[in-house]
Amino acid sequence: MNQDFLNQLLTGVRDGKVDVQEALEQLKDFTTKDLGYATVDTHRELRTGYPEVIFGQGKTPEQVAGIIQFMLTLDNNILATRVTAEMYDKVREIYPDALFNPVAKTIAIRKKEIPPPSTYICVITAGTSDLPVAEEAAVTAEIFGNRVERVVDVGVAGIHRLYNKLDVIRRARVNVVVAGMEGALPSIVGGLVDKPVIAVPTSVGYGANFGGLSALLGMLTSCASGTSVVNIDNGFGAGFLASMINRL
Amino acid sequence: MNQDFLNQLLTGVRDGKVDVQEALEQLKDFTTKDLGYATVDTHRELRTGYPEVIFGQGKTPEQVAGIIQFMLTLDNNILATRVTAEMYDKVREIYPDALFNPVAKTIAIRKKEIPPPSTYICVITAGTSDLPVAEEAAVTAEIFGNRVERVVDVGVAGIHRLYNKLDVIRRARVNVVVAGMEGALPSIVGGLVDKPVIAVPTSVGYGANFGGLSALLGMLTSCASGTSVVNIDNGFGAGFLASMINRL
Amino acid sequence: MNQDFLNQLLTGVRDGKVDVQEALEQLKDFTTKDLGYATVDTHRELRTGYPEVIFGQGKTPEQVAGIIQFMLTLDNNILATRVTAEMYDKVREIYPDALFNPVAKTIAIRKKEIPPPSTYICVITAGTSDLPVAEEAAVTAEIFGNRVERVVDVGVAGIHRLYNKLDVIRRARVNVVVAGMEGALPSIVGGLVDKPVIAVPTSVGYGANFGGLSALLGMLTSCASGTSVVNIDNGFGAGFLASMINRL
Amino acid sequence: MNQDFLNQLLTGVRDGKVDVQEALEQLKDFTTKDLGYATVDTHRELRTGYPEVIFGQGKTPEQVAGIIQFMLTLDNNILATRVTAEMYDKVREIYPDALFNPVAKTIAIRKKEIPPPSTYICVITAGTSDLPVAEEAAVTAEIFGNRVERVVDVGVAGIHRLYNKLDVIRRARVNVVVAGMEGALPSIVGGLVDKPVIAVPTSVGYGANFGGLSALLGMLTSCASGTSVVNIDNGFGAGFLASMINRL
Amino acid sequence: MNQDFLNQLLTGVRDGKVDVQEALEQLKDFTTKDLGYATVDTHRELRTGYPEVIFGQGKTPEQVAGIIQFMLTLDNNILATRVTAEMYDKVREIYPDALFNPVAKTIAIRKKEIPPPSTYICVITAGTSDLPVAEEAAVTAEIFGNRVERVVDVGVAGIHRLYNKLDVIRRARVNVVVAGMEGALPSIVGGLVDKPVIAVPTSVGYGANFGGLSALLGMLTSCASGTSVVNIDNGFGAGFLASMINRL
Amino acid sequence: MNQDFLNQLLTGVRDGKVDVQEALEQLKDFTTKDLGYATVDTHRELRTGYPEVIFGQGKTPEQVAGIIQFMLTLDNNILATRVTAEMYDKVREIYPDALFNPVAKTIAIRKKEIPPPSTYICVITAGTSDLPVAEEAAVTAEIFGNRVERVVDVGVAGIHRLYNKLDVIRRARVNVVVAGMEGALPSIVGGLVDKPVIAVPTSVGYGANFGGLSALLGMLTSCASGTSVVNIDNGFGAGFLASMINRL
Amino acid sequence: MNQDFLNQLLTGVRDGKVDVQEALEQLKDFTTKDLGYATVDTHRELRTGYPEVIFGQGKTPEQVAGIIQFMLTLDNNILATRVTAEMYDKVREIYPDALFNPVAKTIAIRKKEIPPPSTYICVITAGTSDLPVAEEAAVTAEIFGNRVERVVDVGVAGIHRLYNKLDVIRRARVNVVVAGMEGALPSIVGGLVDKPVIAVPTSVGYGANFGGLSALLGMLTSCASGTSVVNIDNGFGAGFLASMINRL
Amino acid sequence: MNQDFLNQLLTGVRDGKVDVQEALEQLKDFTTKDLGYATVDTHRELRTGYPEVIFGQGKTPEQVAGIIQFMLTLDNNILATRVTAEMYDKVREIYPDALFNPVAKTIAIRKKEIPPPSTYICVITAGTSDLPVAEEAAVTAEIFGNRVERVVDVGVAGIHRLYNKLDVIRRARVNVVVAGMEGALPSIVGGLVDKPVIAVPTSVGYGANFGGLSALLGMLTSCASGTSVVNIDNGFGAGFLASMINRL
C-alpha cells in the first residue's frame, strides 16, 4: 500500500467517485494486516519507501505462502529471503510466476518494474564460497530497482585480482564487499574508493573463524574510513542499504 | 500432594477415620518419590504453591511417561515441557486424554479446574518465529489458572503495530515479551506500561545473534525499568513467573 | 595534496611556468611522506576524496604534533581524534589557531571552507552519557563540509521523546544514531525513516554490557532494514561515512 | 508531573480558577524537558507510575545537579543512582536536605511520603561484599514507598544461615536475592518460597567470575521456577521491579 | 604391564627360569607399543598406578578394537569411554565377554578383580538428564576397584531431596557431584560435608547454558571450599580422581 | 566452636558443673553469629571439619577486623585471604600477634597447633610470577595442619627442571600445581605421579591469556587423568582441598 | 604458470620461434583466469613460489572439478584440501590419475616431480584423533617437494613416548606439532629443539575445549620460544609453511 | 653455558689440565640454577641453541636484577623483556653498561658479538601505535645475531605505502608483520612474498578490538598461506622465531 494508492483513494473520495464506506473498507488494513501468526506491516512503504520483506527462516512453508498470498493483494514487488525449496513449492501453487534463486535462497515476485537510477551498485566477493551471501545482496538490490555489477573471488591472498577490476569498483556509487575468514577485503576496497563501502562478514571458514566472528570483528575494527558493517551472512541487509544509498 | 490433602488426612487420623498405619503409608512419599532415574518432588506444591513440572529434554520417552504415571496418583494438573511427539505417544498410552501442543511442545493433563483471577497476562511476540516460545509461556500460564491474551508479531521494525495493541497491553497485570534478534521490544513495552515486564530472549536470528546472546544481553542492559529477564527460549519460566505475579 | 594542486602543477609545467626540477621536488612526497615513526598517506585525498585523519590514541604528543606539522605544508583541513589535552598543548605551539573540542576529544584545523550541500546529517543520542561519541561524529562531519543537526537523549525508555523530534530526523539525508546499553534506538529510527541509518554502539553501561558488546550485537542483529554498524565508540567512522553519503 | 497534578490543573481550568495561558505554560514541559545535554522524561510517572530516575554514571556533576534542579520544580521524590561524593556536593548546594547513601551510592530527595502497602520486600545478600548492590535495591524500593527487610550474608556455603531466616523470607511478597561468585542463592530461595524471586548477579568474585558472568549465567539457567534476572550489579532495577510487584 | 609382572620377570631371569632373550622380547614393549595410529602407553600403570584408558571419540571402530586387542595381551582390566554401539560390535568379535554400558557409553573388560577399600565413593546427580555423565563416573570408579553409591535427581530446586540422602553423602570418602544448568549442587554439598567434592559440570540445559559454560563457571567460582572441577561432561575424569582419593 | 567444645559444654551441664542458663548463652551463637554486615558461620567446623575462612576482597578493613574480633572468642586458628596491608593494620590493633604474609596476602592467627600427618603436600609453580598464588595455597595448607614442600619455577619450557625435582613430587600425597600462560604443567605432572593433582590456573600472562582463561581451559581439557581444577588464582581453594586430601 | 614457462615463451618470441599473436594468447590468462564463480590466481607461483591450492569446503563438486580442469592446462602439481568423496568422483572423471587421501581429505595430482632438499619435516600428533589434521599437513608438505617423518600419539599424558622419538624430532629442520584438548605438546617440543615449531591446534576434545579454543589459546600463550600457531585444524597451512621453511 | 664451554671443560679434564673436583663444581649448575624464587634454565642454550630470556612482567625489580646477576656469571648475551624503568635502575647498579630501550621495554647486555648471516629479517608495522611491539621483535632479533630492516606505518588503509617498500620486503628471508585493529596486513604481505611471514597481532585499537582479539582472529583465519601467528603483543616471540628461521 503505497503513496500512489493513497492519493488515488483520497482523490476518489473527494471527487465522489469512491464511496466512503468502500474507502473505509480499503483503509482498514492500512497500517497492519493481522494474519494470526503474523502482523504484516502494510504501512512500511509509506514510512520507509520500501515494502516489507519476508524473512523465511523459522517460518513454516504455509506461513510464508500465507503472507505472500496477502501481499499479492497489494501492488508491490515481493521478496522473501532465506527460503527453502519446500517454501517455494507452496508459493508456486498460489503464484506460478514466482522466481526462486537457489543460490541466494530467495523468492521474488515482480509485479511492477522500478526504473533504476543511472548509477550502479558493485557487489564484490572475496571467495567462491561467499557467493550465496553476495547473491542475496544482488537479488535484493535488483528487485528494489538497481543495476548491479558483480566482481567475484578477488580476496586479499591475490590482491592483483582486485586491481584488475578497479575500474568497475571505483565507478560504482556504493560497494558491497562480502568476505569470510579474516574479512580483510573491505579494508582494502575502502582504502581505494571515495564512495561508501558496506561490509558483509560471512560464516565461511573454520576454527578461529567461530561462525563468522573473525570476519565480523575484522570489519568492525577496519582502519579504512567510509566502511560500515551488517550482520554475518546478511546479504539482504547489505543489498537493501546499498539500494537506499544508490537511490538517494 | 497439596495442603487440602494433608488437612484431610490429618483430620481423618484425629477423628479416628483413618488408621495410623494407613496414614503412614500415604505419607511415605510425602516429600519425594524415588523412581530410580528421578526423585519426584511431591512436596513442591506445599512449599511453593505449584506442583513440579517435567522438563522433557534429555529424558527418554519412557522416563517422561514413568514420571507422569506416578504424578497421576496425585491430585494435580500435570505439565511437561520440551517434549517430542514420541514422548506424547508413550504418555497417551497411559492417559489418553493428555493434550499435546505441537507449537509449544508441551503435554498437559488437566485433572482439576483452577479458577483464574480477574486480571490477565499478556504474551507479546516480536515476530512469527518467536511463536513456539511464546506459546510455551501461554500454555504454562493457562494450566496454572490464568487468562492469557496473545499479541503477535509487533516487533520494533514497525513499531506502530505495537501501538495498535496498546490497550490490551496496558490493561494486563503483567506482560511477557518474547523477542529474538536484537531483543528491543521489552525495552519499548517497559517504557509504556506501569506493570512488570518479563522479557524472554529467543534464539531466533543468525550470525551475531550467537544463539540468542544478542537478545539476552540487550534485554539485560535495557534502560527501561520494571523489566527482568529469563533464560533464552525459556517460555515456561516466563509463564510460570507471570502466573505467580498475576495470582499474588 | 589534492586534485586541484596536481592540475595546477602539471599545467604550470606544460606552460613553462614551473621548472621541471622544481615540480619533481614538489612531487617527491606525492604519495607518502616518511616521518620515521609514521608514513603519512598524502595521496589519500586524490584516491578517496578525503585527506588522512590522525588517530591520536597510542601516539605520543610529539608524534601527533609532528604529523600535523607536516600536514600543515599541504592545503587541507586537518582533524585529529582521540586526542588528549597534552597533545593539544603540543599542537598549539606550532599552530595557535587549532581548535580543541574537550567533549569530542578532537583537534581541528580549518584551512579552507568546504561548502556544505543543501541536505544535512542528523546525529541522535540515546542518553546523555553517549554525548562524547556523538560529538566526535558531529565534529567529523562538520569539518568535511556538512551541516549537522543534533538530537539528544531520546532513548527507547521514553520513546515519545523521539517522536517529538521526528520531523528533524525524517528530513535528514542520513541519520547517525548513537546508543549504549541495549542499543535499541537505531532499530526504532530505522523503522521510521526512508534514509540510511548509521548505528554507533557505545561502551556506556555496565555488567552485561561487556564494554559495548550488548549494544554492538543488538545493532548488528537489528530487524530494521537500512541500518549498518560501525565499531563501538567509533564516532569518527560514523561521521565520516555520513559525510560520504550526504555529499554523494 | 503526575496524575494528581494534571487533574488539579484541568479542574482549575474548567472551574475558571486557572487562566488558560497559565495552564499552557505549565503544560509546555508536560512530556519532556530539554536541558541541552538531557531530555528529561516528565511524562514517565503518568505513563509508568514512576518518575524518572537519574543514572549518574557517565554524567558530570554539573549535569546531575542540573537535572535535579529541574526535577525539583515538579512534585516528586527524586532518586539518583551510581553517584559520586563529588556529585553529591554539587547537589547539596542546590538542595541541602538531599541524602547521600555512601554504600548504595545514591542521592535521595523525599518531597512527599508515599504510604507503603502492608506487604514487604525482602532483600537478601549472599555475602558481605554484595552489600552495595543490595543497598541500592533497598534504597530504591524504600523511596518508591515500600517496607524492606534485609537478610545479610546467608550464601550457600553455609546454607543453615538461610534456614534461620526462612520466616522473614517466606512472608515477603517478593524477594530480591543478590549474589556474586556462582550466584546459586536465588535457586535455593526460589525452591523454598511461593512468591516471585528477583535475582541480581554481582561482579563480586575473581577469575572465572569474569566480571559477574558466572553469577549471571548461573541465575539465568536456574532450575528453580519463579525466578527472573536483572543486569549484573543492577540493584536499582531489582528494587524498582520489586516495588512494582509489591504495590500491584 | 604392572609392577607384579615386572618383579616376576626379573626374578625369573635371576633364578635362571627365564631366558634372557625371552625376557628381552617381553620387555620390548615395556614403555610403549606402536600400533601405527596409536602409541599405547604400556608403562602408565607402573608410573601412575592405573593402566591407560581408551578415549573412543574421534577414533574408528577398527582403531578402538585394535588397541583393545593389544591391551588384552597385558594383564589389566580394560576400559574404553565415549564409545558407540558400532565400536562395541567390533570389540565383541575379539572379546565376547566385553561389557557395554549404553547409558555411560563405556566398554569394560574385567580380567582381574581389584579388592575395594572399605570406604566408598558417592556419585550424586542434580537431574535425570545428568545420568549418562554420572554413570560414566561410576563405571570408571568401579572398574578401578571402588564401591559406589548413587544418589539421583536431588538438584537445588527441591533441596530437601538432598537432605533425605545426607547420611549416605556424609559417610562417603569423596563425593562426585554431577550437575548441569546453573551447577549449584556442588556448592551445597561442599558446605555440608568434610570430605573432598569433585564437581562435574554437564552440558544439560539450553540457552545461556552455552554448552555447559554456566555450570562450569558456577562450579569454578563456588564459595564452598574443598571443591574442585573437571571438564564439562567428564564423568571419566571425576571417577578416576575419586578412585585415586578413595584408594589413597 | 568445635566438637570438643560442644562435648565439654554438654558434659558440664550433665554433671551439674555448668548452669543451664549459662550453657544457653554460650549456645546462642552456636550456628551463626550476626554482625550486621556478616553472618559468621560458627557451625562450619562441626559440619565440614574446618572453621570459616575470611575472604578479604570487597570488604572494608573495619569489617575484616570486626569478623576476626568475633572469631577470636572461639578456639580456632584464623585465616584471612586476599587482604591488604591496611586491613592488617586494623587487625594488629586488636591482635598484635597476627601474622601478615605480603606475598600470599594473608593474615594468620595461630591459637592452637594442629599436628600434621606424616604425609606432605607439594606445591609446584611453573614460573616466578605464579609465586603469590602458590604461597596462598601453601599458607592455607600449613595453617590447617599440613607439611608443605615447595618446588619453584619448573615450567614446561625447560622440562628437565621438573625432572630434577621428581622425587619430592612423587613422594607427596597430593600435588598442587600452579601455572599461568598455557597452563601445561599439571598435565605433565599428572602423567608422572600416581596421586591426585590439583591444578591452579593463574592470570599470569598477557594477550590471548585473557585473564587466565588460556590456563583454565588448558587445565580443564588436560588429557592427564587424576587432575582437577580450581578457580583462576584460587590458591586458597587448592590449599584447602589439598589439606582435606592429605588429612583423609 | 611459472618462471620457466615465462622465460621460454619470451625467449621464443625474441628468437622468432613463437609468433607474437600466439604469445599474446598464451599470456592472456597470465595473472588471473575468470571462471565465473572463481578467479584463479595463475600468477601466484611467480609471486610466492607456490601454485594456488583449492580449498574445497563450501564449493560444489562441479566448481572444484572446474577449477582443476583449468589448472590442468598449466604445468603444476595440483592440490585440493577439505574435499569430499563426491568431489573426488567429479575430478576422477576428468583426470583418472588424481589421488584421494580419505584421512587427509585431499585430492592430489602430480604432474612433475619436485626434488626434495636433504633436510626433512617432522609431523607430530598428540593423539590418534588428531591424525586427519596431521595427514593434511604431511600431504601438503609432500606435494610441494619435502620429505616428511611422522610421529604419532605422543601426547603429554605419557611424555616418555615423546622422548623415545626425540632423535627423529631433533634432527628435523622444522617440526609441525598437532594437538587438541589442552594443546600442551608444542610447548614441550619447543623446549627441546633448536628449530622452528609450527603448532596446529585441533578441535579434538569436548566441553571446555569449545571447538579447539582451549588448544588454540594454550599454544598462543606457550612459554616455549620458537613456536608459532596456525588456525584450528589448519593442517594445510602448517604443511605449507613447513615446506617454505624447509626449502629456504 | 654453551657447547664451547662444555667441550673446553671436558677436554681440560681429559688432558689433566682441569682437576675433577673443580670440574664437578663448575658442572653443578649445569642444567639449572636454583635462586629460590626462580630456577634458571642454564641448559637451554645447549638444548635449543638460545640462552634463556628473562620475562620481566610480574617479577619484582629485585628478582630481575638477581637473575641477571647470576646470568652474568655465564658467557652469554642477556635479554630481559617487558621491563620497567625501575627494573633498569636495579640492573644498572650491578651492570652499568646494560642498555634500556624505552620503546621496546627491554634491557640488553651484549657480552659477545654474534656474527649475523648474510640474509636479513624485515619487521613491518601497520601503524605508529604498533611500534613498541615491533621494536621488541627487532631488538630480540638483533641480540641473537641478525640484521633487521624496519618498515613503518604501511597499513592496509593506504596500501600503496606497502608497495613503495616491496623491494626490501621481498628480499628479506622472513617477514615479521605487526598490526592491530583488523590485523589485515599479514594477509596482504603473505600474498606478495615467497618467504615465511610471522604475524603479530597487537592490542592497538578499541571497542570490537577486545584487547587484540580482532587482529588475532583475523591473522589466524588469514587466507594467505605461509603465515603463522604468535600471541597478542608478543614481539619477543616473533623476533625469536624470525631469528631461528633466518639463521637456519
JSON list of N, CA and C in Angstrom, two decimals, chain E residues 85-97:
[
{"chain": "E", "resi": 85, "resn": "ALA", "atom": "N", "xyz": [27.86, -48.05, 19.80]},
{"chain": "E", "resi": 85, "resn": "ALA", "atom": "CA", "xyz": [27.44, -49.44, 19.66]},
{"chain": "E", "resi": 85, "resn": "ALA", "atom": "C", "xyz": [28.25, -50.11, 18.55]},
{"chain": "E", "resi": 86, "resn": "GLU", "atom": "N", "xyz": [28.58, -49.35, 17.52]},
{"chain": "E", "resi": 86, "resn": "GLU", "atom": "CA", "xyz": [29.36, -49.87, 16.40]},
{"chain": "E", "resi": 86, "resn": "GLU", "atom": "C", "xyz": [30.76, -50.31, 16.88]},
{"chain": "E", "resi": 87, "resn": "MET", "atom": "N", "xyz": [31.34, -49.51, 17.75]},
{"chain": "E", "resi": 87, "resn": "MET", "atom": "CA", "xyz": [32.65, -49.89, 18.31]},
{"chain": "E", "resi": 87, "resn": "MET", "atom": "C", "xyz": [32.52, -51.17, 19.12]},
{"chain": "E", "resi": 88, "resn": "TYR", "atom": "N", "xyz": [31.43, -51.23, 19.90]},
{"chain": "E", "resi": 88, "resn": "TYR", "atom": "CA", "xyz": [31.24, -52.41, 20.73]},
{"chain": "E", "resi": 88, "resn": "TYR", "atom": "C", "xyz": [31.14, -53.66, 19.88]},
{"chain": "E", "resi": 89, "resn": "ASP", "atom": "N", "xyz": [30.45, -53.56, 18.74]},
{"chain": "E", "resi": 89, "resn": "ASP", "atom": "CA", "xyz": [30.32, -54.73, 17.87]},
{"chain": "E", "resi": 89, "resn": "ASP", "atom": "C", "xyz": [31.69, -55.24, 17.42]},
{"chain": "E", "resi": 90, "resn": "LYS", "atom": "N", "xyz": [32.57, -54.31, 17.09]},
{"chain": "E", "resi": 90, "resn": "LYS", "atom": "CA", "xyz": [33.92, -54.70, 16.68]},
{"chain": "E", "resi": 90, "resn": "LYS", "atom": "C", "xyz": [34.68, -55.37, 17.83]},
{"chain": "E", "resi": 91, "resn": "VAL", "atom": "N", "xyz": [34.51, -54.82, 19.03]},
{"chain": "E", "resi": 91, "resn": "VAL", "atom": "CA", "xyz": [35.25, -55.35, 20.18]},
{"chain": "E", "resi": 91, "resn": "VAL", "atom": "C", "xyz": [34.74, -56.74, 20.55]},
{"chain": "E", "resi": 92, "resn": "ARG", "atom": "N", "xyz": [33.41, -56.91, 20.45]},
{"chain": "E", "resi": 92, "resn": "ARG", "atom": "CA", "xyz": [32.84, -58.19, 20.81]},
{"chain": "E", "resi": 92, "resn": "ARG", "atom": "C", "xyz": [33.38, -59.32, 19.94]},
{"chain": "E", "resi": 93, "resn": "GLU", "atom": "N", "xyz": [33.71, -58.98, 18.71]},
{"chain": "E", "resi": 93, "resn": "GLU", "atom": "CA", "xyz": [34.26, -60.01, 17.82]},
{"chain": "E", "resi": 93, "resn": "GLU", "atom": "C", "xyz": [35.56, -60.59, 18.37]},
{"chain": "E", "resi": 94, "resn": "ILE", "atom": "N", "xyz": [36.36, -59.74, 19.02]},
{"chain": "E", "resi": 94, "resn": "ILE", "atom": "CA", "xyz": [37.64, -60.24, 19.53]},
{"chain": "E", "resi": 94, "resn": "ILE", "atom": "C", "xyz": [37.58, -60.62, 21.00]},
{"chain": "E", "resi": 95, "resn": "TYR", "atom": "N", "xyz": [36.55, -60.15, 21.74]},
{"chain": "E", "resi": 95, "resn": "TYR", "atom": "CA", "xyz": [36.43, -60.50, 23.15]},
{"chain": "E", "resi": 95, "resn": "TYR", "atom": "C", "xyz": [34.95, -60.50, 23.52]},
{"chain": "E", "resi": 96, "resn": "PRO", "atom": "N", "xyz": [34.31, -61.67, 23.38]},
{"chain": "E", "resi": 96, "resn": "PRO", "atom": "CA", "xyz": [32.85, -61.72, 23.55]},
{"chain": "E", "resi": 96, "resn": "PRO", "atom": "C", "xyz": [32.37, -61.31, 24.93]},
{"chain": "E", "resi": 97, "resn": "ASP", "atom": "N", "xyz": [33.22, -61.38, 25.96]},
{"chain": "E", "resi": 97, "resn": "ASP", "atom": "CA", "xyz": [32.76, -61.06, 27.31]},
{"chain": "E", "resi": 97, "resn": "ASP", "atom": "C", "xyz": [32.84, -59.57, 27.65]}
]
